[in-house]
XYZ file of N, CA and C in Angstrom:
330
model
N -0.722 -31.415 19.311
C 0.080 -31.499 18.004
C 1.577 -30.851 18.412
N 2.431 -31.211 17.517
C 3.722 -31.060 17.869
C 4.250 -29.543 17.210
N 4.676 -28.559 18.016
C 5.143 -27.363 17.968
C 6.770 -27.144 17.855
N 6.794 -26.369 16.393
C 8.046 -26.019 15.834
C 9.024 -25.061 17.298
N 10.522 -25.126 17.619
C 10.889 -24.435 18.281
C 11.256 -23.700 18.013
N 11.696 -22.302 18.197
C 12.058 -20.855 17.737
C 13.146 -21.095 17.161
N 14.410 -21.618 17.088
C 15.250 -22.186 16.722
C 15.078 -22.830 15.322
N 14.242 -23.917 15.314
C 13.451 -24.709 14.362
C 12.926 -23.663 13.153
N 11.886 -23.014 13.531
C 11.350 -21.725 12.784
C 12.492 -21.113 11.990
N 13.482 -20.289 12.850
C 14.431 -19.644 12.265
C 15.304 -20.339 11.021
N 15.379 -21.409 11.485
C 15.946 -22.709 10.334
C 15.700 -23.104 9.532
N 13.838 -23.107 9.581
C 13.407 -23.173 8.018
C 12.794 -22.046 7.444
N 13.068 -21.223 7.668
C 13.478 -19.856 7.046
C 14.892 -19.638 6.417
N 15.895 -19.736 6.730
C 17.030 -20.270 6.515
C 16.753 -21.009 5.281
N 16.803 -22.277 5.408
C 16.593 -23.448 4.345
C 16.117 -23.192 2.983
N 14.439 -22.190 3.472
C 14.401 -22.262 2.203
C 14.478 -21.120 1.463
N 15.494 -20.276 1.860
C 15.851 -18.803 1.388
C 14.983 -17.559 1.758
N 14.123 -17.670 2.551
C 13.379 -16.731 2.719
C 13.885 -15.935 3.872
N 14.264 -14.618 3.443
C 15.628 -13.668 4.432
C 15.022 -12.176 4.478
N 13.870 -12.215 4.134
C 13.026 -10.773 4.119
C 12.841 -10.370 5.781
N 12.666 -10.940 6.868
C 12.259 -10.787 8.225
C 14.242 -11.123 8.519
N 14.011 -9.675 9.403
C 15.030 -9.945 10.792
C 15.089 -10.885 11.556
N 15.993 -11.126 12.693
C 15.737 -12.401 13.582
C 14.638 -11.715 14.714
N 15.022 -10.637 14.575
C 13.818 -9.880 15.627
C 12.406 -10.190 15.112
N 12.661 -9.858 13.838
C 11.143 -9.452 13.029
C 10.659 -11.247 13.299
N 11.461 -11.679 12.992
C 11.229 -13.545 13.388
C 10.600 -14.062 14.597
N 11.331 -13.014 15.281
C 10.654 -13.361 16.634
C 9.629 -13.068 17.185
N 9.068 -11.946 16.712
C 7.674 -10.967 16.921
C 6.668 -11.893 15.971
N 7.152 -12.776 15.102
C 6.147 -13.215 14.184
C 5.996 -14.793 14.948
N 7.029 -15.257 15.315
C 6.986 -16.947 16.228
C 6.151 -16.484 17.629
N 6.394 -15.162 18.389
C 5.495 -15.086 19.181
C 4.011 -14.944 18.809
N 3.591 -14.329 17.589
C 2.168 -14.220 17.615
C 1.356 -15.510 16.633
N 2.276 -16.276 16.647
C 1.747 -17.646 16.246
C 1.817 -18.012 17.159
N 2.179 -18.393 18.117
C 2.216 -19.284 19.326
C 0.781 -18.860 20.151
N 0.608 -17.421 20.311
C -0.357 -17.347 20.524
C -2.207 -16.783 20.069
N -1.982 -16.562 18.474
C -3.283 -16.207 17.608
C -3.385 -17.253 16.801
N -2.214 -17.950 16.259
C -2.171 -18.915 15.192
C -1.174 -20.162 15.071
N -1.395 -21.116 16.260
C -0.561 -21.869 16.451
C -0.176 -23.438 15.207
N -0.978 -22.828 14.486
C -1.316 -24.068 13.302
C -0.258 -23.741 12.263
N 0.630 -22.616 12.600
C 1.820 -21.943 11.166
C 2.971 -22.347 12.324
N 3.201 -22.730 13.411
C 4.325 -23.661 13.719
C 3.900 -25.317 14.261
N 2.748 -25.637 13.411
C 3.195 -27.216 13.385
C 3.780 -27.360 11.859
N 4.965 -28.576 12.662
C 6.056 -28.890 11.592
C 5.314 -29.450 10.271
N 4.533 -30.047 10.319
C 3.244 -30.714 9.004
C 3.344 -29.742 8.266
N 2.406 -28.378 8.323
C 2.223 -27.598 7.942
C 3.273 -26.748 7.779
N 4.298 -26.576 8.366
C 5.280 -25.332 8.452
C 5.733 -25.369 6.583
N 5.502 -23.706 6.588
C 5.916 -23.597 4.887
C 6.020 -21.934 4.746
N 7.540 -22.147 5.146
C 7.874 -20.174 5.038
C 7.717 -19.699 3.794
N 7.790 -19.811 2.413
C 7.355 -19.574 1.396
C 6.268 -18.553 1.856
N 5.256 -19.420 1.792
C 3.750 -19.349 2.385
C 3.681 -18.221 2.959
N 4.349 -18.299 3.956
C 4.468 -17.529 5.304
C 4.812 -15.890 4.484
N 5.894 -15.577 3.925
C 6.240 -14.879 3.409
C 5.386 -13.587 2.078
N 4.794 -14.504 1.997
C 3.092 -13.893 1.052
C 2.382 -13.402 1.688
N 2.019 -13.914 3.129
C 1.221 -13.560 4.029
C 1.430 -12.061 5.006
N 2.949 -12.463 5.474
C 3.035 -11.629 6.388
C 4.333 -10.537 5.710
N 4.811 -9.793 6.464
C 6.296 -8.758 5.775
C 6.697 -7.891 7.385
N 7.694 -7.558 7.004
C 8.569 -6.841 7.596
C 9.031 -5.693 6.947
N 8.586 -4.179 7.256
C 8.696 -3.421 6.290
C 9.188 -2.139 7.168
N 10.013 -1.379 6.191
C 10.046 -0.105 6.922
C 8.847 0.972 7.633
N 8.755 1.881 8.315
C 7.601 2.679 8.081
C 7.177 3.303 6.616
N 8.219 4.024 5.950
C 8.209 4.475 4.667
C 7.683 3.123 3.981
N 8.074 1.947 4.186
C 7.617 0.998 2.955
C 5.768 0.447 3.471
N 5.768 0.868 4.552
C 3.991 0.495 4.648
C 3.528 1.451 4.185
N 3.608 2.938 4.608
C 3.049 4.070 3.850
C 2.530 3.671 2.523
N 3.584 3.713 2.061
C 3.272 3.243 0.494
C 3.102 2.268 -0.626
N 2.921 1.107 0.469
C 2.531 -0.163 -0.076
C 0.787 -0.213 0.389
N 0.512 0.214 1.844
C -0.584 0.568 2.197
C -1.468 2.088 1.623
N -0.615 2.315 1.090
C -1.698 4.218 0.376
C -1.989 4.726 1.410
N -1.304 5.063 2.850
C -1.908 5.713 3.786
C -1.023 7.202 3.639
N -2.291 7.616 3.745
C -2.124 9.669 3.615
C -1.242 9.895 5.256
N -0.088 9.496 5.108
C 1.344 10.218 6.207
C 1.912 10.813 5.242
N 2.275 12.185 6.140
C 3.580 12.950 5.656
C 4.573 12.328 6.438
N 5.391 11.568 5.259
C 6.490 10.866 5.385
C 7.892 11.630 5.184
N 7.968 13.111 5.460
C 8.756 13.908 4.670
C 9.312 14.232 5.921
N 9.769 13.909 7.009
C 10.555 13.700 8.398
C 11.077 12.208 8.844
N 11.849 12.306 9.620
C 12.141 11.187 10.309
C 11.530 10.613 10.571
N 11.649 8.869 10.400
C 10.478 7.809 10.703
C 10.143 7.508 11.930
N 11.254 8.270 13.156
C 10.664 8.107 14.598
C 9.303 9.517 14.725
N 9.292 10.180 13.931
C 7.903 11.172 14.042
C 7.100 10.212 13.443
N 6.909 9.726 12.374
C 6.027 9.078 11.778
C 5.068 7.809 12.011
N 6.310 6.913 12.598
C 6.487 5.682 12.758
C 5.131 5.457 13.737
N 4.675 6.135 14.806
C 3.152 5.792 15.562
C 1.963 5.480 14.807
N 2.185 6.782 13.797
C 0.803 7.048 12.939
C 0.737 5.942 12.113
N 1.521 5.304 11.608
C 1.720 4.108 10.802
C 1.274 2.640 11.436
N 2.155 2.769 12.538
C 1.519 1.712 13.209
C 0.091 1.630 14.007
N -0.671 3.145 14.051
C -1.713 3.281 14.460
C -2.932 3.152 13.017
N -2.444 3.290 12.193
C -3.208 2.944 10.690
C -3.337 1.583 10.410
N -2.227 0.722 10.985
C -2.291 -0.838 10.825
C -2.849 -1.186 11.779
N -3.412 -0.496 12.850
C -4.104 -1.357 13.912
C -5.403 -1.008 13.701
N -6.093 -0.074 12.568
C -7.386 0.534 12.529
C -7.492 -0.724 11.337
N -6.589 -1.423 10.427
C -6.944 -2.722 10.022
C -6.964 -3.921 10.303
N -6.128 -3.990 11.394
C -6.221 -5.006 11.852
C -4.938 -5.763 11.403
N -3.657 -5.042 10.840
C -2.393 -5.536 10.000
C -1.271 -5.833 10.665
N -1.211 -4.890 11.947
C -0.368 -4.916 12.481
C 0.132 -5.824 13.484
N 1.430 -6.599 13.883
C 1.801 -7.912 14.555
C 2.760 -7.276 15.398
N 3.634 -6.263 15.155
C 4.588 -6.112 15.902
C 5.591 -5.103 15.348
N 6.313 -4.818 16.254
C 7.434 -3.880 15.851
C 9.071 -3.902 16.002
N 9.995 -3.557 15.701
C 11.942 -3.659 15.899
C 11.848 -2.036 15.806
N 13.222 -2.018 16.524
C 13.780 -0.275 16.447
C 13.404 0.394 14.973
N 13.576 -0.291 14.029
C 13.392 0.497 12.822
C 12.935 -0.247 11.419
N 11.687 -1.240 12.154
C 10.865 -1.891 11.460
C 9.318 -2.159 11.598
N 8.715 -2.541 10.681
C 7.014 -2.965 11.155
C 6.768 -4.492 10.852
N 6.556 -5.348 11.612
C 5.963 -6.478 11.299
C 4.474 -6.632 10.983
N 3.828 -6.960 9.894
C 2.366 -6.872 9.624
C 1.845 -7.904 8.820
N 0.393 -7.900 8.310
C 0.108 -8.924 7.467
C 0.462 -7.852 5.828
N 0.436 -8.881 5.102
C 0.717 -7.940 3.554
C -0.696 -7.247 3.515
N -0.834 -5.817 2.487
C -1.663 -5.445 2.083
C -2.032 -6.497 1.114
N -1.821 -7.173 0.531
C -2.878 -7.629 -0.618
C -3.200 -9.200 -0.158
N -2.859 -9.287 1.137
C -2.877 -10.844 1.998
C -5.117 -10.847 1.896
N -5.457 -12.335 1.311
C -6.812 -11.955 1.119
C -6.956 -13.344 2.508
């Protein structure tokens, strides 16, 4: 199976104007696909629009609200971000993190 390079992967998101991921977030997503979901890197099946329906990059605050976690967010995010990541791990939704965001499966993904 032919595989997209990281540059082709990023270019595909730009081409389809899917800009909900930072470059670091796309890096994390690409590495996740390389190791766990290589079919998403097949040029024949690559669909950035579909991928944004399944995966997201969010701030810890956004994750708390979208998943409905019972975590006190009335403090700096660096204090509760580890709790958010732990909660995502429990639901197998965590993929990776950047300094200010978390890459994860969307809460409504089926």
